[in-house]
Coordinates of C-alpha atoms in Angstrom, one line a residue:
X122 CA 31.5 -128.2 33.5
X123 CA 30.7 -131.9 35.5
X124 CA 28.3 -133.8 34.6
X125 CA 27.0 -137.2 37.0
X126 CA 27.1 -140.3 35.5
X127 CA 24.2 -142.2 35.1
X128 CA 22.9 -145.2 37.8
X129 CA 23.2 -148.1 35.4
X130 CA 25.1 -149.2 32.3
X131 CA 23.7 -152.0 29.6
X132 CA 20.8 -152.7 32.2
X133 CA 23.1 -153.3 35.2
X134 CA 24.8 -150.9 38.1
X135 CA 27.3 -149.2 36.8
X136 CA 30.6 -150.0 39.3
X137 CA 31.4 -147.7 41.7
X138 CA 35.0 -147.6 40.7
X139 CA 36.2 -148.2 37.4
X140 CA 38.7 -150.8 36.9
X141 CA 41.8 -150.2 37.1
X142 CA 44.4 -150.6 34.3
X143 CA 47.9 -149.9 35.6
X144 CA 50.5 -147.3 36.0
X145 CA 51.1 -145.1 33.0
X146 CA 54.8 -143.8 32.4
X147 CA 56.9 -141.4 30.1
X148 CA 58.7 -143.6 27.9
X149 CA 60.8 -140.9 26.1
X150 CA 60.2 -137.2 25.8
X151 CA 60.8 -135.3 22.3
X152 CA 61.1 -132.0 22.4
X153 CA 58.1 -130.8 24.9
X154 CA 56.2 -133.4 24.0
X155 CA 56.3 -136.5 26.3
X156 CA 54.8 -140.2 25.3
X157 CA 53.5 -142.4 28.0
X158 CA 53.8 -146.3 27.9
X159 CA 51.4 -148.6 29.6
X160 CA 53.7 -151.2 31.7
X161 CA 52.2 -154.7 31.4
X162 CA 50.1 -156.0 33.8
X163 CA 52.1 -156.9 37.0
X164 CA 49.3 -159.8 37.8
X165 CA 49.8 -163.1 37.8
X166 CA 46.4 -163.2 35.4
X167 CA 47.2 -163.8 31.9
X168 CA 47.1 -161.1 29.5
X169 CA 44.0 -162.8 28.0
X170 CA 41.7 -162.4 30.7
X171 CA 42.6 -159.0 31.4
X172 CA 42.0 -158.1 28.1
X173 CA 38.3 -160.4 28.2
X174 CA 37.6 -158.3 31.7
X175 CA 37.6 -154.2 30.1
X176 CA 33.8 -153.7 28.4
X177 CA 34.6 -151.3 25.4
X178 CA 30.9 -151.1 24.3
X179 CA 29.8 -150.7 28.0
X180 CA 32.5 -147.5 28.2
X181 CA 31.4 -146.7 24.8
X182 CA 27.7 -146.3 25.7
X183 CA 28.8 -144.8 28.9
X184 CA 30.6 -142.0 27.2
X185 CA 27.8 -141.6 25.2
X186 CA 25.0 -141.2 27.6
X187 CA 27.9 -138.8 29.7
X188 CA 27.7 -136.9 26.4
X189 CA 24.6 -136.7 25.4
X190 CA 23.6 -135.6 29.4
X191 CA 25.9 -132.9 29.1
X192 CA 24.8 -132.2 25.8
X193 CA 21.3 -131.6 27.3
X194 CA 22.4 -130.4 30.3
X195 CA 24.3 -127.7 27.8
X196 CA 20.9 -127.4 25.8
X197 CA 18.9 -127.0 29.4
X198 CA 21.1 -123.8 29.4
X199 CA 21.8 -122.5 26.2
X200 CA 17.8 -122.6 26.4
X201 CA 17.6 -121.2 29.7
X202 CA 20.0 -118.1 29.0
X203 CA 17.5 -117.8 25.9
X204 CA 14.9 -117.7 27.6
X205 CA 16.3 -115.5 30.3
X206 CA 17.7 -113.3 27.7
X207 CA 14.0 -113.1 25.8
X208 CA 12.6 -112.5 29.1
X209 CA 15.2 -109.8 29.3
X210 CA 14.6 -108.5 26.0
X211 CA 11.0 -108.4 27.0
X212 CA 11.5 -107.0 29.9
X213 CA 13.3 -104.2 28.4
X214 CA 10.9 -103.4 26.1
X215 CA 8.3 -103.4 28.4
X216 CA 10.2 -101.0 30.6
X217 CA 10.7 -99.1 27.2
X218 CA 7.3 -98.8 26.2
X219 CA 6.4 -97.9 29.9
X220 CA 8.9 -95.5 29.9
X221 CA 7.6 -94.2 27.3
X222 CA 4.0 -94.4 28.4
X223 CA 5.2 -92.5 31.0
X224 CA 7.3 -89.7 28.7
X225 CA 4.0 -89.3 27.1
X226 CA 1.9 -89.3 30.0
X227 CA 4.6 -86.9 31.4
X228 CA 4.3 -84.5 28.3
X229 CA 0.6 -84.3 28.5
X230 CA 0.5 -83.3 31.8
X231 CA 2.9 -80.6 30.9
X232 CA 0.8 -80.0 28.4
X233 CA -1.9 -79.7 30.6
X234 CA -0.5 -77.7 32.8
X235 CA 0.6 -75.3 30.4
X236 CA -2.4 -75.0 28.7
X237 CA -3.9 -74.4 32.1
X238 CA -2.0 -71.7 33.3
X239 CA -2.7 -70.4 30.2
X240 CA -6.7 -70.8 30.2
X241 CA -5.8 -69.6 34.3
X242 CA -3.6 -66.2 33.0
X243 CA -6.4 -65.5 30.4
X244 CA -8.9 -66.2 33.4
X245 CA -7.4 -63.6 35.1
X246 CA -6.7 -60.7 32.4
X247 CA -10.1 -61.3 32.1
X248 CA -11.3 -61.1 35.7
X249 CA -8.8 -57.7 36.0
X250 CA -10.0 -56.3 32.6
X251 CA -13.7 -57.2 34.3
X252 CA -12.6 -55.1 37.5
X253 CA -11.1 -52.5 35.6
X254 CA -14.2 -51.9 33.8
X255 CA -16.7 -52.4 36.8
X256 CA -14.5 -50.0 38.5
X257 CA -14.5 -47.3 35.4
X258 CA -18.2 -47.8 35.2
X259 CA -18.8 -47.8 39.2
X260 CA -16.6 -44.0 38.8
X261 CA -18.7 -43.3 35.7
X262 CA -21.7 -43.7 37.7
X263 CA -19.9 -42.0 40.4
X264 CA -19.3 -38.7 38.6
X265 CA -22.3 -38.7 36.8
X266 CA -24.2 -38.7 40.2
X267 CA -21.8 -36.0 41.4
X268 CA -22.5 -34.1 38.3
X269 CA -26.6 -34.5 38.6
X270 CA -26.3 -33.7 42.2
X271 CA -24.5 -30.3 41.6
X272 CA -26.7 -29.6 38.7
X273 CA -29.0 -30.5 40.9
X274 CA -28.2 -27.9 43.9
X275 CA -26.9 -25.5 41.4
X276 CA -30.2 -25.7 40.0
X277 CA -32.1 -25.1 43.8
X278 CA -29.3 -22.7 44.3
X279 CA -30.6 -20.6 41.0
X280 CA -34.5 -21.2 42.1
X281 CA -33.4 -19.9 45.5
X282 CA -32.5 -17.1 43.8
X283 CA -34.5 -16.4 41.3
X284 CA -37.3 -17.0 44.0
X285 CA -36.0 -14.2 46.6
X286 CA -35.4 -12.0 44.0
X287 CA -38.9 -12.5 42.2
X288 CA -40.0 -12.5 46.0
X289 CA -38.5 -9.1 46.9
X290 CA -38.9 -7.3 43.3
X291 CA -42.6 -8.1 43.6
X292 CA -42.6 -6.7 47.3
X293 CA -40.9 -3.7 46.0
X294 CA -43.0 -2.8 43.0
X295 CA -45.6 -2.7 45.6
X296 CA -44.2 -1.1 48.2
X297 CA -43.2 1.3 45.3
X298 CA -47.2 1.5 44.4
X299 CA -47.7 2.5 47.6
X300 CA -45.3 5.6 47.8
X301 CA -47.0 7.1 45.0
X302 CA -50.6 6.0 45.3
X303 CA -51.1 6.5 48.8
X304 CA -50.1 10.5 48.5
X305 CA -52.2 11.1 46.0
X306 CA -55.0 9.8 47.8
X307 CA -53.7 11.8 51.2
X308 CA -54.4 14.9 49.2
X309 CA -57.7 13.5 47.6
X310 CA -59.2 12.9 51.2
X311 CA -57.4 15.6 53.3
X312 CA -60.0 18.3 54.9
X313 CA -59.5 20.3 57.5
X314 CA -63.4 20.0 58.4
X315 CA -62.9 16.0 58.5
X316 CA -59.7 15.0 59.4
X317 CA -60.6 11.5 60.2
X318 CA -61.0 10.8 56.3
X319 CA -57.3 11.1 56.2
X320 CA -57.1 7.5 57.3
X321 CA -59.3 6.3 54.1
X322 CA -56.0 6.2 52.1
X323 CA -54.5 4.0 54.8
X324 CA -58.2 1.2 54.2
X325 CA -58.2 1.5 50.6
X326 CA -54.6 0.6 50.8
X327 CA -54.1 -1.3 53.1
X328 CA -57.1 -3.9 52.4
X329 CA -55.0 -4.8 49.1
X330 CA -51.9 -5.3 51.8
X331 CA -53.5 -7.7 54.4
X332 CA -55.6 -9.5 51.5
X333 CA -52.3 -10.6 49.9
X334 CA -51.1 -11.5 53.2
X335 CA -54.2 -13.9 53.7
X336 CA -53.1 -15.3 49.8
X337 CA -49.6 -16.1 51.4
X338 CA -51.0 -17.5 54.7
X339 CA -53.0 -19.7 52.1
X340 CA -50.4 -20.9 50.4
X341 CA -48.6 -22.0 53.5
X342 CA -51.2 -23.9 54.9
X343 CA -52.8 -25.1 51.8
X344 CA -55.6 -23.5 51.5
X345 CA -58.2 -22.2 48.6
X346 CA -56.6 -18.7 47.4
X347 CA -59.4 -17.5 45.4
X348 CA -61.4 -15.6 48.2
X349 CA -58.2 -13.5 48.6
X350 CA -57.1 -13.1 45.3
X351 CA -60.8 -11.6 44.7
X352 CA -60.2 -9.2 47.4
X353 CA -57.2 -8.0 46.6
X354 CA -58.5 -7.5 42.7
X355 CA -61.8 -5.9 44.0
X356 CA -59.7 -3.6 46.7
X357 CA -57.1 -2.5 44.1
X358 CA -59.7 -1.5 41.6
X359 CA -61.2 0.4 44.4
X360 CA -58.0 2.4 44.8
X361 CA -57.1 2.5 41.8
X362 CA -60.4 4.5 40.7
X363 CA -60.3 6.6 43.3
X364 CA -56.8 8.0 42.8
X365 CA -58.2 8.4 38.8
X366 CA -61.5 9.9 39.9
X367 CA -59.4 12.9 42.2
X368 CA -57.1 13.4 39.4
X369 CA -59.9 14.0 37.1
X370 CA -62.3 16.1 39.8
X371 CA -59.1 17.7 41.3
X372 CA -57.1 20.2 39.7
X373 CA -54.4 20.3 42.7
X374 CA -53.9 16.4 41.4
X375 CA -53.9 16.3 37.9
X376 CA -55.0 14.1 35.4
X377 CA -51.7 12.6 35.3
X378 CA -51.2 12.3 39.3
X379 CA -54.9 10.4 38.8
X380 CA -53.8 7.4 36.5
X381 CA -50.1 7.2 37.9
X382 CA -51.8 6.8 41.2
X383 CA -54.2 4.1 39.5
X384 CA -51.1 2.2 37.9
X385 CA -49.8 2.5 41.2
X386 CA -52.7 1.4 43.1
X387 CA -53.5 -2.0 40.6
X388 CA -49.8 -3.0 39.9
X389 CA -48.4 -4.0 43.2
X390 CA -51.2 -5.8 44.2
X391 CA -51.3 -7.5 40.8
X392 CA -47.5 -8.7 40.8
X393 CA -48.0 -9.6 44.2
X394 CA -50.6 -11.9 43.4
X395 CA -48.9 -13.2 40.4
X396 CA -46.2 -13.9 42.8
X397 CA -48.2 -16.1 45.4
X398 CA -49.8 -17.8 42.8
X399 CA -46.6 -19.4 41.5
X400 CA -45.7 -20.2 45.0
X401 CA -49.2 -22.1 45.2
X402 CA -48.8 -23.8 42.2
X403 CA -45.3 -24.9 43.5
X404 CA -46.6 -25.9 46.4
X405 CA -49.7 -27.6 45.2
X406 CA -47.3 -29.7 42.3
X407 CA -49.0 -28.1 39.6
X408 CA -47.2 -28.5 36.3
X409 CA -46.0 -25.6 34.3
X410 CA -47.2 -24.6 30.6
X411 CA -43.6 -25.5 29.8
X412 CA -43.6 -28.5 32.1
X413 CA -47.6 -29.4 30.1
X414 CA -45.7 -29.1 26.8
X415 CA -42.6 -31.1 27.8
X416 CA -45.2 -34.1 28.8
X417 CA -47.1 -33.7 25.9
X418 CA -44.6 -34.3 23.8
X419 CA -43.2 -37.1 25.8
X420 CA -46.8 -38.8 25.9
X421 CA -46.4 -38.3 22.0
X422 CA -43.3 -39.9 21.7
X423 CA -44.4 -42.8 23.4
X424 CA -47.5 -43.2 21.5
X425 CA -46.1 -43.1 18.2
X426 CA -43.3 -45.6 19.5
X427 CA -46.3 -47.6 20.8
X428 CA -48.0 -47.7 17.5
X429 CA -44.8 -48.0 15.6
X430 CA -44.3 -51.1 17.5
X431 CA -48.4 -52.5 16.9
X432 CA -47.7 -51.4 12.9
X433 CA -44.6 -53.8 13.0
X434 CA -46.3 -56.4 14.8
X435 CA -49.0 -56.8 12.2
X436 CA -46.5 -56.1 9.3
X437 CA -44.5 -59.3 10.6
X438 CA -47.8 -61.5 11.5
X439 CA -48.9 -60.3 8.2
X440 CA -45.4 -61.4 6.8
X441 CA -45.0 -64.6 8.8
X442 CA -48.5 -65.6 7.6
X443 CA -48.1 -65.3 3.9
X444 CA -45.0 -67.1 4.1
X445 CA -46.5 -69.7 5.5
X446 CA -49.3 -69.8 2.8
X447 CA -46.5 -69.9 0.8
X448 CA -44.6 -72.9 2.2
X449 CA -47.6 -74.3 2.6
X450 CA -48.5 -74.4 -1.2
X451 CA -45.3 -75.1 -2.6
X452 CA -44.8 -78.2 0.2
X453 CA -48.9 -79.6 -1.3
X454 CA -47.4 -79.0 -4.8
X455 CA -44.2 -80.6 -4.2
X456 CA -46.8 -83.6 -2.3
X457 CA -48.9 -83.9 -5.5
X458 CA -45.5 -84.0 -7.9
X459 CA -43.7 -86.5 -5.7
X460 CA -47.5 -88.3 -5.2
X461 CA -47.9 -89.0 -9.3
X462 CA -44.5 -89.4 -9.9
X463 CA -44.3 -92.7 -6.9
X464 CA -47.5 -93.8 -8.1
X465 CA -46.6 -94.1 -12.2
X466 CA -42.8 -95.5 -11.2
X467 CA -43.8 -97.9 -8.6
X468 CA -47.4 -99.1 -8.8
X469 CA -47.3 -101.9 -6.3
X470 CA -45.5 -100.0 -4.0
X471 CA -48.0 -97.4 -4.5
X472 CA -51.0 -99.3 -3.6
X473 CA -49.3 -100.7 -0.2
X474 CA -48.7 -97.0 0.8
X475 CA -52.0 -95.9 -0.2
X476 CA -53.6 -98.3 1.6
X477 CA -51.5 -98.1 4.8
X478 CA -52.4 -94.2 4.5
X479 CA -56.1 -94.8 4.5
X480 CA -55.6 -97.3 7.1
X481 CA -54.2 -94.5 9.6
X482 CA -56.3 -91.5 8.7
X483 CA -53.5 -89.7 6.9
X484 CA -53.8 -87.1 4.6
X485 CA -51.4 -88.2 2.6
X486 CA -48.4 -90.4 2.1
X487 CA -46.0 -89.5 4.4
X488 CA -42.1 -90.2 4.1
X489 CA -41.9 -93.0 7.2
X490 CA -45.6 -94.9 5.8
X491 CA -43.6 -94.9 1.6
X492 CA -40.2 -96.3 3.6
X493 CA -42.3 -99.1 5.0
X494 CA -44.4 -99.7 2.1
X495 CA -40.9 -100.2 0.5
X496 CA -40.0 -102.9 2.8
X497 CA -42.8 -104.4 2.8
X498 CA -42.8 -105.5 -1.0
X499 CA -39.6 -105.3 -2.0
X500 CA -37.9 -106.7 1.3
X501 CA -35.2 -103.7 1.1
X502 CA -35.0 -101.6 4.2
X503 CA -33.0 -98.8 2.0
X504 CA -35.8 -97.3 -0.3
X505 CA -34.8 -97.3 -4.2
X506 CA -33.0 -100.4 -4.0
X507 CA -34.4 -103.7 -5.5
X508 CA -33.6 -107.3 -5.3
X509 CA -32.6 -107.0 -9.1
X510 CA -30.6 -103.8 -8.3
X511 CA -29.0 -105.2 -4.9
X512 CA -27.7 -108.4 -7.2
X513 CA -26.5 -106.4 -9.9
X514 CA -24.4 -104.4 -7.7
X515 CA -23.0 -106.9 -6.3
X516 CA -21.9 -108.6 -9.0
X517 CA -20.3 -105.5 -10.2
X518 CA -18.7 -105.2 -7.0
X519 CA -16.8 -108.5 -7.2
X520 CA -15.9 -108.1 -10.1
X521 CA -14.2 -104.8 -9.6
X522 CA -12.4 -106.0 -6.6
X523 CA -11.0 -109.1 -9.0
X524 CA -9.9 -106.4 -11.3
X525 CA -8.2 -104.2 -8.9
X526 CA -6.4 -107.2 -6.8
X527 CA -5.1 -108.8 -9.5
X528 CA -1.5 -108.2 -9.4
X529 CA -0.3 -106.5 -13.0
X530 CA 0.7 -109.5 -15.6
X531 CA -0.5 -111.6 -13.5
X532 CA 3.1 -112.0 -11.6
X533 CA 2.2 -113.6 -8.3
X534 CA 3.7 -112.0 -5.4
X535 CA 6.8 -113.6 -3.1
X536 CA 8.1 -112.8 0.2
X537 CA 11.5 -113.3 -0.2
X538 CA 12.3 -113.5 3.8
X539 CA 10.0 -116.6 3.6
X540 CA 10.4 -118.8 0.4
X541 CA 12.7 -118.2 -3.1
X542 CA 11.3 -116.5 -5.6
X543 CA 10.4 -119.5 -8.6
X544 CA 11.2 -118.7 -12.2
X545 CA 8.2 -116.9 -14.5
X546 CA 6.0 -119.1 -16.2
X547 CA 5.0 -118.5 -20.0
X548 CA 2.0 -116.8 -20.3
X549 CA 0.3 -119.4 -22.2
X550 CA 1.1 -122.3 -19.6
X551 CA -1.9 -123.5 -18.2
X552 CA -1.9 -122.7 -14.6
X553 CA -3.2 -126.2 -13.4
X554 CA -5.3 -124.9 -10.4
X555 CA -8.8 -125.0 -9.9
X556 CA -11.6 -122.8 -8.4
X557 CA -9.5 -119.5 -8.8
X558 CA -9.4 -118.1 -11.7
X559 CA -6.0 -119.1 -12.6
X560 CA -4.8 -116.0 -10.2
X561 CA -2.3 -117.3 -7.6
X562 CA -2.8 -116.1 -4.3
X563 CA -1.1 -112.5 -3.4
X564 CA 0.7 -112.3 0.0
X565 CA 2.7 -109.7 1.1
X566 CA 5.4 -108.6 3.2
X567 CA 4.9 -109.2 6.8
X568 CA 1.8 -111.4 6.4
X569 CA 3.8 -113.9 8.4
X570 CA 4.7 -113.9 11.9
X571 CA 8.1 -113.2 12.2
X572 CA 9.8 -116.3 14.5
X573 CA 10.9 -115.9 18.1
X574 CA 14.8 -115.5 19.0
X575 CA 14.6 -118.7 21.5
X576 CA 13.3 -120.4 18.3
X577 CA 16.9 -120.0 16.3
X578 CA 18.8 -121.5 19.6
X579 CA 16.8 -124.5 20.1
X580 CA 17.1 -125.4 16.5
X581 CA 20.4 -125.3 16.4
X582 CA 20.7 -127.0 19.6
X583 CA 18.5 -129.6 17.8
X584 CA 20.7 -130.0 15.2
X585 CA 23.6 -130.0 17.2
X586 CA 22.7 -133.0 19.4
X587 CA 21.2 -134.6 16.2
X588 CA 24.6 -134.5 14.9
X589 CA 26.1 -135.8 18.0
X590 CA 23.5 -138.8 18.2
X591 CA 24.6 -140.2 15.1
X592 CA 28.3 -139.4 15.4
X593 CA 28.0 -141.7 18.8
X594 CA 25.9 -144.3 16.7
X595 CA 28.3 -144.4 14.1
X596 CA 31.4 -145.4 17.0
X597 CA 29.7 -147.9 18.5
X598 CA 28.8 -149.7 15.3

């Protein structure tokens, strides 16, 4: 390493050459070792005046200030690469920590990420799970349409049926009726003399016939069916009591001709008419007896679910209102209890809060008007707690903290990274200090700052050019 020399020496400019002193030569040579001689001076000057000419304390301070420049100049960069290597260090432990940073910042996203597929895979077993069961249900519903609609047209299918057949049986008893009444009442009205009675069967017969006709062209078009339900009655009974009357008055007939004839004559009208008459009530919406009963009991159902529901509405206002009678009570008791018991403990207190209380049209003292009665005499915003009590816990505070600070037997503690540890003092030496309690102070480990690397370097750089200072000191004296 080259240092410059400095601009001046003693106060004046240094020379820009140094002087110079003569050849040097190898006098003799011992081994590899060789020894130079300086020749004597070859000038014509005396020896004297050379000798008066070479400033030795000049050189000497030279050399020193050549010294101590490259000894700061070697300090500059000793301090430098500290300083670099600090910045280094910190450097790489910021790049650590933000690596770091980042490792954790990395994990959490993963974390993240993970938990979200997870939160989407649950999503979406339950979103499938949802379809699965709207789907079941919508093919539940499905089927159990189906099923209601074939009930349903197996059920019209089996009134289809039942209809023609009740239709055509009830055309056939009285088509049967007619075979055997109308006969009868051929031989009843037969006489040669009078041959025209022979169509009287056909009227008496008949007017049953086309009345039950009319009671079906009624029906159709909505129409009152009494009228022709009367006539068919009145013309049936007609028939009917002249096929008995012949049977009776006839031998030819018969007695039992006579009242098969009038079962004849009255039955197929009658089941004829029973017929349209449950096509008119059909038509006409007319409920059933069975159809009656089944609402009835519905409309019973409802109303004893109705005043099920107004009997457990009372039962539970009933309920809810004693209970509150209750609460009520029991919260005035527990007022009047808490009341006397305030008013004997704390008496000033007591008169504040009373007073506030009749101030503000309260009933009685409420919790918020006895917290501020409290602060207002006592001065403590925590209710319970006096000056006295606030002093006396206090107290006891400190000196439960002096108790459980104190270090056992009283041995103060050392850091031993930061000063040596002194040697015990009897416990009966007076500890000289003042305004403690005779307890030394505690420290503990790494209640110092610990000192910075570049610290180390420049001290001993201080110390090495202190070193050096008084070496050069010490050779020029």
């Amino acid at each position: 390493m080259t240092t410059a020399a400095p601009p001046q020496v003693n106060g004046h400019p240094r020379p820009a050459v140094l002087p110079e002193l003569g050849d040097w030569r190898p006098i003799k040579t011992t081994g590899n070792a060789t020894v130079w001689e300086k020749p004597a001076p070859q000038s014509d000057e005396p020896a004297a005046e050379l000798a008066t000419a070479v400033d030795h304390v000049a050189l000497a301070e030279a050399e020193a200030i050549r010294q101590r420049a490259a000894a700061d100049a070697e300090a500059a960069r000793i301090k430098a690469e500290a300083e670099a290597a600090a910045e280094t260090k910190t450097a790489e432990i910021k790049a650590e920590a933000e690596a770091e940073k980042q490792r954790i910042a990395n994990e959490r996203a993963a974390m993240k990420l993970e938990a979200d597929k997870v939160a989407h895979a649950k999503r979406l077993a339950d979103l499938e799970a949802q379809r699965a069961a709207a789907e079941a249900a919508a093919e539940k519903t499905r089927l159990d349409a189906a099923a209601e609609a074939q009930r349903a047209a197996d059920r019209g299918d089996e009134q289809k049926r039942t209809e023609e057949l009740w239709k055509w049986g009830a055309r056939a008893i009285y088509a049967v009726g007619l075979v055997i009444a109308a006969p009868i009442q051929f031989l009843a009205f037969w006489d040669p003399k009078r041959p025209f009675l022979v169509a009287a069967p056909a009227l008496l017969e008949g007017l049953a016939l086309v009345l039950a006709f009319g009671a079906a062209w009624a029906v159709a078009n909505r129409r009152d069916v009494a009228p022709y339900r009367v006539g068919i009655m009145v013309g049936a009974l007609i028939a009917a009591g002249i096929n008995l009357w012949h049977g009776l008055a006839d031998p030819a007939i018969g007695v039992n001709a006579g009242v098969i004839g009038a079962i004849a004559s009255l039955g197929g009208p009658v089941v004829l008419m029973a017929y349209e008459h449950g096509i008119a009530q059909k038509a006409d919406g007319i409920p059933s007896r069975r159809e009656r009963r089944a609402a009835r009991k519905v409309a019973k159902a409802a109303a004893d679910a109705k005043e099920k529901a107004r009997r457990d509405k009372l039962d539970a206002e009933l309920t809810a209102t004693a209970a509150k009678a209750l609460t009520e009570a029991r919260a005035k008791e527990e007022q009047q209890r808490r009341d006397a018991d305030r008013k004997a403990a704390h008496e000033d207190v007591w008169k504040t809060a009373d007073a506030m209380r009749s101030a503000r049209g309260f009933e009685f003292v409420t919790e918020h008007i006895w917290d501020e009665a409290w602060y207002r005499e006592t001065g403590s915003k925590r209710v319970g707690i006096t000056a006295d009590i606030e002093a006396r816990s206090r107290l006891a505070q400190a000196e439960m903290k002096a108790a459980t600070e104190c270090p056992p037997n009283d041995a103060p503690s050392q850091v031993d990274s930061q000063k040596a540890t002194r040697p015990k003092k009897d416990s009966n030496t007076p500890d000289g200090r003042r305004f403690n309690g005779g307890i030394p102070p505690l420290r503990t480990p790494g209640d110092t700052a610990p000192y910075h690397p570049v610290t180390k370097v420049l001290a001993a750089e201080e110390q090495r050019q202190s070193a050096t200072a008084n070496t050069t000191s010490e050779e020029t004296r």
